[in-house]
XYZ file of C-alpha atoms in Angstrom:
678
model
C -21.292 -13.235 7.999
C -23.347 -10.040 8.080
C -22.219 -6.519 7.272
C -22.650 -5.385 10.873
C -20.176 -8.064 11.976
C -17.319 -6.601 9.937
C -14.366 -6.502 10.195
C -13.507 -10.179 10.335
C -11.857 -11.357 13.522
C -9.604 -13.449 11.270
C -9.850 -12.941 7.493
C -7.887 -16.157 6.924
C -4.744 -16.986 4.979
C -5.323 -16.299 1.263
C -4.276 -18.614 -1.528
C -2.091 -16.175 -3.458
C -0.556 -18.621 -5.934
C -2.602 -17.149 -8.798
C -5.594 -14.927 -9.496
C -8.114 -17.763 -10.088
C -6.933 -19.567 -6.951
C -7.418 -16.377 -4.972
C -10.966 -15.996 -6.321
C -11.710 -19.625 -5.463
C -10.377 -19.050 -1.936
C -12.741 -16.108 -1.543
C -15.670 -18.176 -2.801
C -14.927 -21.034 -0.388
C -14.738 -18.640 2.528
C -18.211 -17.299 1.700
C -20.107 -20.527 1.122
C -22.889 -19.575 3.552
C -23.537 -16.303 1.768
C -23.291 -17.945 -1.644
C -25.808 -20.662 -0.699
C -28.245 -18.039 0.587
C -27.930 -15.989 -2.597
C -28.359 -19.132 -4.706
C -31.525 -20.128 -2.849
C -33.129 -16.702 -3.131
C -31.998 -16.455 -6.749
C -33.660 -19.757 -7.625
C -36.881 -18.609 -5.986
C -36.823 -15.362 -7.960
C -35.845 -16.770 -11.363
C -38.125 -19.806 -11.182
C -41.050 -17.604 -10.132
C -40.442 -15.288 -13.077
C -39.984 -18.208 -15.485
C -43.229 -19.818 -14.297
C -45.295 -16.781 -15.254
C -45.603 -17.827 -18.942
C -47.048 -21.205 -17.932
C -49.634 -19.407 -15.800
C -50.503 -17.164 -18.735
C -50.764 -20.184 -21.004
C -53.137 -21.885 -18.571
C -55.257 -18.719 -18.419
C -55.421 -18.363 -22.215
C -56.316 -21.989 -22.650
C -58.986 -21.579 -19.980
C -60.553 -18.724 -21.937
C -60.448 -20.763 -25.148
C -62.042 -23.728 -23.389
C -64.427 -21.484 -21.402
C -63.242 -23.140 -18.192
C -63.774 -21.039 -15.050
C -61.867 -23.430 -12.822
C -58.826 -23.227 -15.077
C -58.977 -19.427 -14.973
C -59.149 -19.514 -11.181
C -56.194 -21.888 -11.067
C -54.242 -19.607 -13.392
C -55.040 -16.600 -11.197
C -53.857 -18.387 -8.039
C -50.655 -19.511 -9.736
C -49.985 -15.985 -11.017
C -50.414 -14.533 -7.512
C -48.086 -17.185 -6.072
C -45.455 -16.579 -8.759
C -45.607 -12.800 -8.285
C -45.182 -13.171 -4.513
C -42.251 -15.563 -4.991
C -40.651 -13.253 -7.529
C -40.930 -10.206 -5.269
C -39.728 -12.027 -2.169
C -36.856 -13.721 -3.974
C -35.766 -10.509 -5.676
C -35.654 -8.542 -2.396
C -33.665 -11.130 -0.474
C -31.469 -11.970 -3.464
C -30.422 -8.325 -3.653
C -29.741 -8.275 0.083
C -27.667 -11.472 -0.048
C -25.794 -10.343 -3.163
C -24.840 -6.964 -1.692
C -23.764 -8.665 1.531
C -21.546 -11.054 -0.436
C -20.044 -8.162 -2.374
C -19.251 -6.051 0.679
C -17.975 -8.908 2.827
C -15.746 -10.190 0.018
C -14.311 -6.712 -0.529
C -13.803 -6.309 3.225
C -11.985 -9.635 3.435
C -9.655 -8.623 0.590
C -8.978 -5.240 2.169
C -8.198 -6.851 5.508
C -5.700 -9.336 4.087
C -4.102 -6.531 2.048
C -3.832 -4.313 5.138
C -2.348 -7.192 7.127
C 0.203 -7.837 4.395
C 1.107 -4.126 4.232
C 1.648 -4.045 7.996
C 3.738 -7.218 7.774
C 5.992 -5.950 4.978
C 6.310 -2.380 6.222
C 8.330 -0.044 4.039
C 9.516 -2.965 1.882
C 6.072 -3.039 0.224
C 6.449 0.204 -1.728
C 9.963 -0.776 -2.814
C 8.625 -3.915 -4.445
C 5.281 -2.603 -5.687
C 4.618 0.986 -6.771
C 2.537 2.995 -4.312
C -0.014 3.808 -7.019
C -0.424 0.113 -7.789
C -1.054 -0.641 -4.113
C -3.707 2.096 -4.031
C -5.331 0.726 -7.193
C -5.414 -2.814 -5.782
C -6.945 -1.713 -2.479
C -9.656 0.405 -4.151
C -10.763 -0.363 -7.715
C -9.482 -3.946 -7.791
C -11.213 -4.798 -4.520
C -14.516 -3.609 -5.998
C -14.117 -5.751 -9.136
C -13.187 -8.836 -7.123
C -16.255 -8.350 -4.935
C -18.397 -7.971 -8.042
C -17.353 -11.357 -9.422
C -17.803 -13.138 -6.088
C -21.287 -11.643 -5.777
C -22.296 -12.337 -9.402
C -21.260 -15.982 -9.243
C -24.236 -17.077 -7.132
C -26.712 -15.159 -9.304
C -25.228 -16.715 -12.427
C -25.534 -20.188 -10.902
C -29.200 -19.545 -10.086
C -29.827 -18.288 -13.643
C -28.102 -21.327 -15.185
C -30.109 -23.758 -13.035
C -33.308 -21.895 -13.942
C -32.603 -22.186 -17.681
C -32.005 -25.931 -17.362
C -35.223 -26.391 -15.377
C -37.256 -24.335 -17.901
C -35.861 -26.276 -20.859
C -36.733 -29.567 -19.214
C -40.201 -28.234 -18.389
C -40.785 -27.068 -21.980
C -39.749 -30.461 -23.374
C -42.236 -32.142 -21.047
C -44.975 -29.524 -21.527
C -44.750 -29.266 -25.328
C -42.102 -31.573 -26.834
C -42.275 -30.198 -30.394
C -41.439 -26.608 -29.422
C -39.529 -27.562 -26.272
C -36.868 -29.370 -28.282
C -36.331 -26.277 -30.448
C -35.920 -24.081 -27.389
C -33.695 -26.598 -25.584
C -31.424 -26.788 -28.647
C -31.285 -23.044 -29.189
C -30.580 -21.849 -25.648
C -27.103 -23.443 -25.339
C -26.161 -21.788 -28.631
C -27.264 -18.446 -27.192
C -25.299 -19.006 -23.976
C -22.089 -20.139 -25.707
C -22.141 -17.872 -28.770
C -20.091 -15.133 -27.093
C -17.348 -17.439 -25.800
C -15.032 -16.891 -28.818
C -15.170 -13.147 -28.171
C -14.345 -13.321 -24.457
C -10.534 -13.800 -24.752
C -10.223 -10.685 -26.893
C -12.541 -8.741 -24.588
C -10.500 -9.905 -21.601
C -7.224 -8.835 -23.205
C -8.616 -5.401 -23.958
C -9.889 -5.107 -20.397
C -6.405 -6.088 -19.131
C -4.782 -3.421 -21.299
C -7.237 -0.837 -20.032
C -6.577 -1.786 -16.407
C -2.811 -1.750 -16.924
C -2.903 1.730 -18.456
C -5.241 2.922 -15.703
C -2.811 1.574 -13.105
C 0.085 3.466 -14.684
C -1.986 6.644 -14.772
C -2.849 6.176 -11.095
C 0.827 5.700 -10.242
C 1.732 8.852 -12.145
C -1.015 10.827 -10.408
C 0.055 9.515 -7.002
C 3.708 10.373 -7.600
C 2.784 13.816 -8.928
C 0.643 14.658 -5.909
C 3.298 13.357 -3.523
C 5.946 15.549 -5.150
C 3.769 18.584 -5.817
C 5.759 20.818 -3.495
C 8.999 19.945 -5.267
C 7.397 20.292 -8.702
C 6.200 23.781 -7.869
C 9.646 24.672 -6.633
C 11.283 23.749 -9.948
C 8.373 24.799 -12.158
C 7.626 21.298 -13.340
C 3.859 21.241 -12.884
C 3.092 21.615 -16.591
C 5.544 18.889 -17.562
C 3.946 16.331 -15.276
C 0.469 17.596 -16.127
C 1.185 16.935 -19.803
C 2.409 13.459 -18.919
C -0.756 12.742 -16.992
C -2.889 14.086 -19.857
C -1.137 11.710 -22.236
C -1.564 8.794 -19.814
C -5.252 9.573 -19.279
C -5.825 9.719 -23.040
C -4.253 6.294 -23.374
C -6.654 5.042 -20.727
C -9.574 6.595 -22.599
C -8.584 4.991 -25.908
C -8.140 1.614 -24.210
C -11.535 1.989 -22.500
C -13.213 2.788 -25.835
C -11.672 -0.287 -27.484
C -12.778 -2.436 -24.561
C -16.294 -0.951 -24.646
C -16.608 -1.714 -28.367
C -15.967 -5.380 -27.733
C -18.458 -5.529 -24.878
C -20.993 -3.685 -27.029
C -20.585 -6.378 -29.685
C -21.143 -9.062 -27.049
C -24.276 -7.254 -25.840
C -25.552 -6.952 -29.387
C -25.124 -10.682 -29.933
C -26.972 -11.332 -26.680
C -29.895 -9.302 -28.058
C -29.801 -10.591 -31.660
C -29.662 -14.335 -31.048
C -32.598 -14.498 -28.578
C -34.606 -12.487 -31.111
C -33.804 -14.988 -33.829
C -34.752 -17.855 -31.524
C -38.020 -16.131 -30.690
C -38.847 -15.664 -34.385
C -38.076 -19.323 -35.029
C -40.307 -20.477 -32.164
C -43.216 -18.271 -33.270
C -42.934 -19.313 -36.933
C -42.746 -23.003 -36.079
C -45.422 -22.739 -33.392
C -47.896 -21.061 -35.760
C -47.483 -23.923 -38.218
C -48.013 -26.457 -35.412
C -51.095 -24.585 -34.153
C -52.506 -24.349 -37.692
C -52.050 -28.108 -38.044
C -53.849 -28.626 -34.746
C -50.822 -30.253 -33.081
C -50.679 -27.686 -30.221
C -53.197 -25.426 -28.558
C -53.199 -21.634 -28.525
C -52.416 -21.592 -24.809
C -49.433 -23.862 -25.294
C -48.096 -21.596 -28.058
C -48.506 -18.527 -25.838
C -46.775 -20.319 -22.940
C -43.768 -21.359 -25.027
C -43.515 -17.936 -26.666
C -43.633 -16.186 -23.277
C -41.069 -18.576 -21.829
C -38.569 -17.747 -24.557
C -39.077 -14.041 -23.908
C -38.659 -14.484 -20.149
C -35.493 -16.573 -20.567
C -33.669 -13.573 -22.038
C -33.617 -12.229 -18.456
C -31.542 -15.049 -16.883
C -29.483 -15.246 -20.077
C -28.235 -11.741 -19.340
C -26.386 -13.147 -16.353
C -24.168 -15.148 -18.702
C -22.936 -11.879 -20.161
C -22.546 -10.355 -16.702
C -20.517 -13.247 -15.291
C -18.258 -13.175 -18.349
C -17.696 -9.444 -17.917
C -17.215 -9.757 -14.145
C -14.633 -12.508 -14.565
C -12.815 -10.632 -17.315
C -12.444 -7.570 -15.111
C -11.847 -9.388 -11.830
C -9.222 -11.843 -13.078
C -6.459 -9.233 -13.615
C -7.536 -7.533 -10.393
C -7.258 -10.840 -8.521
C -3.883 -11.468 -10.140
C -2.582 -8.106 -8.930
C -3.984 -8.687 -5.446
C -2.391 -12.143 -5.351
C 0.919 -10.607 -6.430
C 0.865 -8.252 -3.445
C -0.328 -10.945 -1.048
C 2.381 -13.363 -2.165
C 5.170 -10.993 -1.134
C 7.172 -12.047 1.888
C 9.828 -10.440 4.016
C 13.363 -11.195 2.897
C 14.004 -13.143 6.095
C 10.821 -14.429 7.647
C 11.024 -17.386 9.992
C 7.573 -16.658 11.370
C 8.941 -16.035 14.872
C 10.356 -19.439 15.777
C 11.627 -18.286 19.180
C 9.209 -18.209 22.093
C 9.802 -15.037 24.116
C 7.785 -13.701 27.028
C 8.989 -10.113 26.654
C 10.958 -8.062 24.108
C 14.714 -8.717 24.251
C 17.122 -6.044 25.468
C 20.849 -5.452 25.496
C 23.494 -4.601 22.935
C 22.391 -4.317 19.318
C 24.817 -6.125 17.036
C 24.917 -6.686 13.283
C 27.299 -9.515 12.360
C 27.121 -8.683 8.645
C 28.796 -5.304 9.130
C 30.311 -5.701 12.593
C 28.243 -2.754 13.890
C 27.746 -2.728 17.665
C 25.422 -0.313 19.479
C 25.981 -0.705 23.238
C 22.900 -0.714 25.419
C 21.948 2.611 26.958
C 24.249 4.714 24.758
C 23.861 7.063 21.812
C 25.641 5.632 18.773
C 26.041 7.617 15.566
C 26.657 5.769 12.303
C 28.286 7.469 9.345
C 27.789 5.865 5.959
C 28.794 7.487 2.692
C 25.988 5.835 0.706
C 22.519 7.078 1.817
C 20.784 4.063 0.253
C 23.094 1.655 2.051
C 22.455 3.568 5.272
C 18.698 3.173 4.812
C 19.038 -0.560 4.199
C 21.255 -0.963 7.228
C 18.783 0.993 9.388
C 15.961 -1.339 8.349
C 18.194 -4.326 8.953
C 18.867 -3.187 12.513
C 15.121 -3.185 13.085
C 14.789 -6.771 11.906
C 13.396 -5.707 8.509
C 16.020 -6.768 5.948
C 15.385 -5.559 2.417
C 14.419 -7.977 -0.330
C 17.903 -7.950 -1.860
C 19.613 -8.745 1.386
C 21.212 -6.402 3.821
C 23.064 -4.495 1.202
C 26.302 -5.072 3.070
C 29.215 -7.410 2.824
C 29.739 -10.192 5.282
C 31.251 -8.666 8.379
C 34.362 -9.689 10.236
C 32.576 -10.420 13.453
C 33.557 -7.303 15.396
C 33.929 -3.578 14.937
C 37.245 -2.476 13.521
C 39.031 0.787 13.450
C 41.120 3.131 15.446
C 38.590 4.313 17.988
C 37.783 3.221 21.481
C 35.108 0.790 22.476
C 35.534 -1.677 19.627
C 32.933 -4.450 19.633
C 33.751 -8.037 20.405
C 32.416 -11.352 19.209
C 30.739 -11.904 22.545
C 27.887 -9.742 21.304
C 27.176 -12.159 18.525
C 25.609 -14.660 20.861
C 24.070 -17.713 19.376
C 22.375 -16.186 16.393
C 22.240 -17.967 13.098
C 23.712 -16.556 9.910
C 23.747 -12.784 9.610
C 20.663 -12.060 11.704
C 20.849 -8.868 13.752
C 21.100 -9.645 17.460
C 19.541 -7.762 20.353
C 20.952 -8.968 23.629
C 22.175 -12.082 21.817
C 18.671 -12.882 20.487
C 18.303 -13.026 16.662
C 15.621 -10.510 15.666
C 14.700 -12.537 12.584
C 13.589 -15.403 14.806
C 11.553 -13.266 17.184
C 7.834 -12.737 16.388
C 7.464 -9.650 14.241
C 5.296 -7.772 16.759
C 7.846 -8.396 19.503
C 10.738 -7.264 17.303
C 8.920 -4.065 16.396
C 8.186 -3.389 20.057
C 11.866 -3.763 20.945
C 13.343 -1.823 18.005
C 11.703 1.157 16.321
C 13.106 2.393 13.013
C 12.281 5.852 11.683
C 13.311 6.159 8.049
C 14.426 9.310 6.333
C 10.995 9.997 4.836
C 8.441 9.304 7.610
C 4.729 9.632 6.845
C 2.289 11.749 8.868
C -1.292 10.525 8.791
C -4.130 13.038 8.634
C -5.950 13.869 11.860
C -5.235 15.824 15.009
C -1.848 16.067 16.658
C -3.305 14.031 19.513
C -4.145 11.265 17.017
C -0.635 11.415 15.565
C 0.936 10.863 18.972
C -1.566 8.176 19.958
C 0.836 5.309 19.311
C 1.910 2.263 21.338
C 4.229 3.559 24.024
C 5.941 2.653 27.263
C 4.299 5.566 29.094
C 7.629 6.868 30.374
C 7.756 9.739 27.857
C 4.886 12.197 27.561
C 3.850 14.175 24.515
C 5.133 17.514 25.829
C 8.716 16.348 26.578
C 8.881 14.608 23.197
C 7.666 17.689 21.321
C 10.092 19.864 23.267
C 13.033 17.542 22.539
C 12.149 17.609 18.830
C 11.945 21.427 18.906
C 8.322 21.567 17.726
C 7.335 24.922 19.280
C 6.999 26.686 15.931
C 5.244 23.635 14.478
C 2.589 23.786 17.200
C 2.066 27.480 16.548
C 1.684 26.834 12.815
C -0.822 24.046 13.440
C -2.942 26.193 15.764
C -2.890 29.063 13.298
C -4.003 26.788 10.465
C -6.788 25.080 12.451
C -9.928 27.088 13.129
C -11.227 26.805 16.678
C -8.259 24.756 17.958
C -7.071 26.487 21.117
C -5.150 23.403 22.247
C -2.302 22.467 19.878
C -3.088 18.796 20.489
C -6.469 19.358 18.800
C -4.943 21.071 15.753
C -5.516 19.283 12.459
C -2.733 17.794 10.347
C -3.537 17.535 6.663
C -2.875 14.423 4.582
C 0.823 13.488 4.851
C 1.359 16.859 6.546
C 1.378 18.705 3.218
C 0.603 22.046 4.866
C 3.881 21.835 6.810
C 7.434 22.287 5.632
C 9.798 19.381 5.311
C 11.589 20.288 8.521
C 8.330 20.612 10.444
C 7.130 17.217 9.255
C 10.476 15.714 10.177
C 10.338 17.109 13.711
C 6.764 15.883 14.293
C 7.780 12.421 13.140
C 10.765 12.534 15.505
C 8.467 13.523 18.397
C 6.204 10.586 17.554
C 9.186 8.221 17.664
C 10.380 9.662 20.973
C 6.928 9.235 22.537
C 6.985 5.481 21.874
C 10.159 5.197 24.004
C 11.308 1.846 22.555
C 14.188 -0.160 23.964
C 16.159 0.653 20.816
C 15.444 3.663 18.600
C 17.026 3.809 15.127
C 16.850 7.194 13.393
C 17.841 7.628 9.749
C 18.836 11.262 9.057
C 16.332 12.736 11.568
C 17.513 16.338 11.062
C 18.353 16.524 7.362
C 15.663 19.181 6.705
C 16.276 21.544 9.648
C 18.669 24.456 10.114
C 21.839 24.292 12.180
C 20.456 26.152 15.188
C 17.452 23.813 15.483
C 19.629 20.786 14.773
C 21.900 21.616 17.702
C 18.916 21.848 20.038
C 17.480 18.556 18.709
C 20.822 16.828 19.279
C 20.783 18.001 22.873
C 17.113 17.014 23.293
C 17.619 13.486 21.930
C 20.600 12.918 24.190
C 18.733 14.120 27.278
C 15.424 12.372 26.596
C 16.996 9.077 25.528
C 19.451 8.909 28.409
C 19.829 5.296 29.498
C 18.154 4.003 26.330
C 19.848 2.626 23.223
C 19.745 5.067 20.316
C 21.316 4.666 16.880
C 21.417 7.709 14.593
C 22.447 7.499 10.938
C 23.790 10.933 10.107
C 26.709 12.874 8.706
C 25.920 16.096 10.576
C 28.784 17.270 12.821
C 26.272 18.681 15.303
C 24.746 15.265 15.945
C 28.032 13.398 15.674
C 29.633 15.602 18.319
C 26.853 14.659 20.748
C 27.134 10.898 20.280
C 28.803 8.642 22.851
C 30.488 6.786 20.041
C 30.681 7.175 16.281
C 30.947 4.267 13.854
C 32.093 4.626 10.251
C 30.656 2.049 7.846
C 32.479 1.863 4.529
C 31.572 -0.528 1.713
C 29.396 -2.652 3.954
C 31.613 -3.063 7.016
C 32.740 -1.115 10.061
C 36.156 0.454 9.438
C 36.480 2.928 12.309
C 35.033 3.516 15.776
C 35.617 6.446 18.080
C 34.327 9.899 18.860
C 33.667 12.637 16.360
C 36.741 14.786 16.933
C 39.157 11.862 17.011
C 37.817 10.405 13.762
C 37.790 13.828 12.129
C 41.515 14.126 12.833
C 42.628 10.570 12.168
C 40.323 9.025 9.567
C 40.382 10.548 6.030
C 37.362 8.527 4.863
C 35.323 9.772 7.806
C 36.416 13.347 7.163
C 35.478 13.030 3.488
C 31.919 12.019 4.347
C 31.371 14.501 7.168
C 32.894 17.534 5.429
C 31.456 16.630 1.981
C 34.946 16.895 0.488
C 36.749 14.313 -1.667
C 39.074 11.964 0.171
C 42.745 12.857 -0.144
C 45.886 10.786 -0.212
C 47.767 10.743 3.108
C 50.818 12.402 1.547
C 48.861 15.367 0.242
C 46.517 15.824 3.206
C 49.085 16.735 5.897
C 48.597 20.472 5.437
C 44.857 20.028 5.457
C 45.000 18.021 8.718
C 47.072 20.771 10.312
C 44.487 23.349 9.238
C 41.698 21.120 10.557
C 43.437 20.818 13.936
C 43.647 24.581 14.163
C 40.007 25.064 13.217
C 38.719 22.438 15.624
C 40.794 23.588 18.610
C 37.991 25.870 19.779
C 35.234 24.583 22.048
C 32.079 23.681 20.067
C 29.404 23.027 22.630
C 26.388 23.009 20.302
C 23.913 22.872 23.152
C 24.501 26.545 23.921
C 22.256 29.234 22.614
C 25.272 30.623 20.764
C 24.760 28.448 17.685
C 23.191 30.523 14.996
C 21.567 29.551 11.734
C 23.357 30.061 8.464
C 23.124 33.659 7.197
C 22.667 32.394 3.654
C 19.016 32.263 2.498
C 17.820 28.693 2.166
C 19.807 27.316 5.100
C 23.005 25.364 5.337
C 22.003 22.913 2.614
C 22.540 25.657 0.040
C 26.084 26.485 1.170
C 29.172 25.152 -0.593
C 30.274 21.733 0.617
C 33.157 23.015 2.723
C 30.852 25.363 4.593
C 29.196 22.418 6.351
C 32.351 20.864 7.714
C 32.510 20.013 11.397
C 34.704 23.058 11.934
C 32.839 25.352 9.525
C 29.881 27.657 9.647
C 27.679 25.247 11.584
C 29.827 25.976 14.624
C 30.129 29.758 14.330
C 29.496 31.392 17.692
C 26.994 34.158 18.219
C 29.899 36.371 19.240
C 31.303 36.273 15.704
C 30.201 39.221 13.665
C 28.125 38.856 10.514
C 30.876 40.561 8.514
C 33.365 37.889 9.584
C 30.950 35.172 8.598
C 30.320 36.681 5.177
C 34.030 37.169 4.646
C 34.702 33.536 5.460
C 31.858 32.527 3.157
C 33.314 34.531 0.257
C 36.710 32.904 0.806
C 35.118 29.463 0.727
C 33.234 30.225 -2.482
C 36.375 31.595 -4.150
C 38.374 28.519 -3.150
C 35.561 26.265 -4.424
């Protein structure tokens, strides 16, 4: 595998049972590159190690006044220098290739796992940890995989040189052969402590990265509450902990390096002292002494790779363990797509765990008092159950309640267990790509990737919905103007740049762009979780009208508690404590269902005996026509929008439905009465 051939067509299935197993899997998948690096490494190291023998032959030739021996020594030196240069160049090339291809393979399997898990990934592993694994950890893993072949070449070279010295000069060769293993193994007792310190450093660095990532992600909120200094102090403290841990780790590695310098020096002194005595006794020649002395000096070069491989493994092992942890994650229900389907299923969307039924081709609004439970249910409807299950109780098989259009068991089909069914087909048993094509889920905090608006809307789509209708339905006119104004030289809004995660836009603008992106895809079933929570009432009314018009004839499920959206839905479903308890239309449920009214109006539920007067007042307030698609809906006169009003002000019959014909004085008077009553 060469660098120009990246990315891999198939990076393979990693062995994620443990960090060492993952490293071994990487090594096995790069055997060709490892063999090449080993071969070039042997050529380089053996050529370098042979230089002392050539020098010894030359010195002995001078002592013996032998011209032929000098010529032989010169030819051998030239050959060794050429082999050393050639081996070094291609060893570096092979090593870098192994490093980059190993890192690329890890990044590909991590990206594939992230795409497979979806939003469940960041609920199980912190976002900062995922970033650390896919950046710094990938580099350390690649380092170890690359260094392994060089270490093997160095180890083989040392063995060959020791054998050669024993044959060439047994008296000194035995001393060298006995001393080199001591040099190579002397640092082993220190490696566990060095590894532990490296693990502590990496753990603290990971926490600091998580803190930095969370701080940057919430910078807008932090500035709003004046919390920048607080989080900055926390990051300072975390970074100082990382620095202290790095210093402690560096001290240990400095000690290991010092030992790697000291012991070869002692061996060299021993060889020289003993060799001088042997030469003085006439047992060895001067050339032989020079050759052995030079060999010991040269061997310090391959010995350095013992220290490097120890350091590389110490740093890569925790990195591989973290990567294996991410790669071992699986979806809560993952059958691998046991059903064979030729096209995405269609029909009614039914959840047997809650009894929720979304009829095909209709706009269904779901009201759930617990936002977290609503998010889990939204993911479940898309075939992405959370790791702790659906978060709901086992359903009763059909929708319950007082409204019209209650579901029946016929929608359950032949699915197994509590799998969500689309047209009677269990989504958990459909291949993941097919399920995602059929059902698109937009969560309450969608992410905008950096790039142009054209890039943002360049997503898999049916082709039936263009970018302009989708942007218009999501009420993005002011967003387009803001993007053009913030992008120099972008006359066409589609060429305007969007910054990372859309940080230059407000929360409502980001939300509307994400909604437009979802509408462009035009899936068979679109599930929206609070798509208008960050927009004002006037814009929300227009979006409700736009969604209904653009998604006509398509199945749409909206999780919301906004009266403006609920009043536009074909049917409204109330989910309470994990099961459907009421089905109907907005106005009927507002009158007849206290639990529904408590969620929608943000007021505590009342006992039936004490709520009769309130119901009468509600009937009077809701008797007027509230067609929110008209231009008459006006935004809240209170600065900050409707989210800053008292709870009662956002009731289905409250200020969200005030007509343009009502005077501002009347509105303010009503607002004062609400605040006094609150």
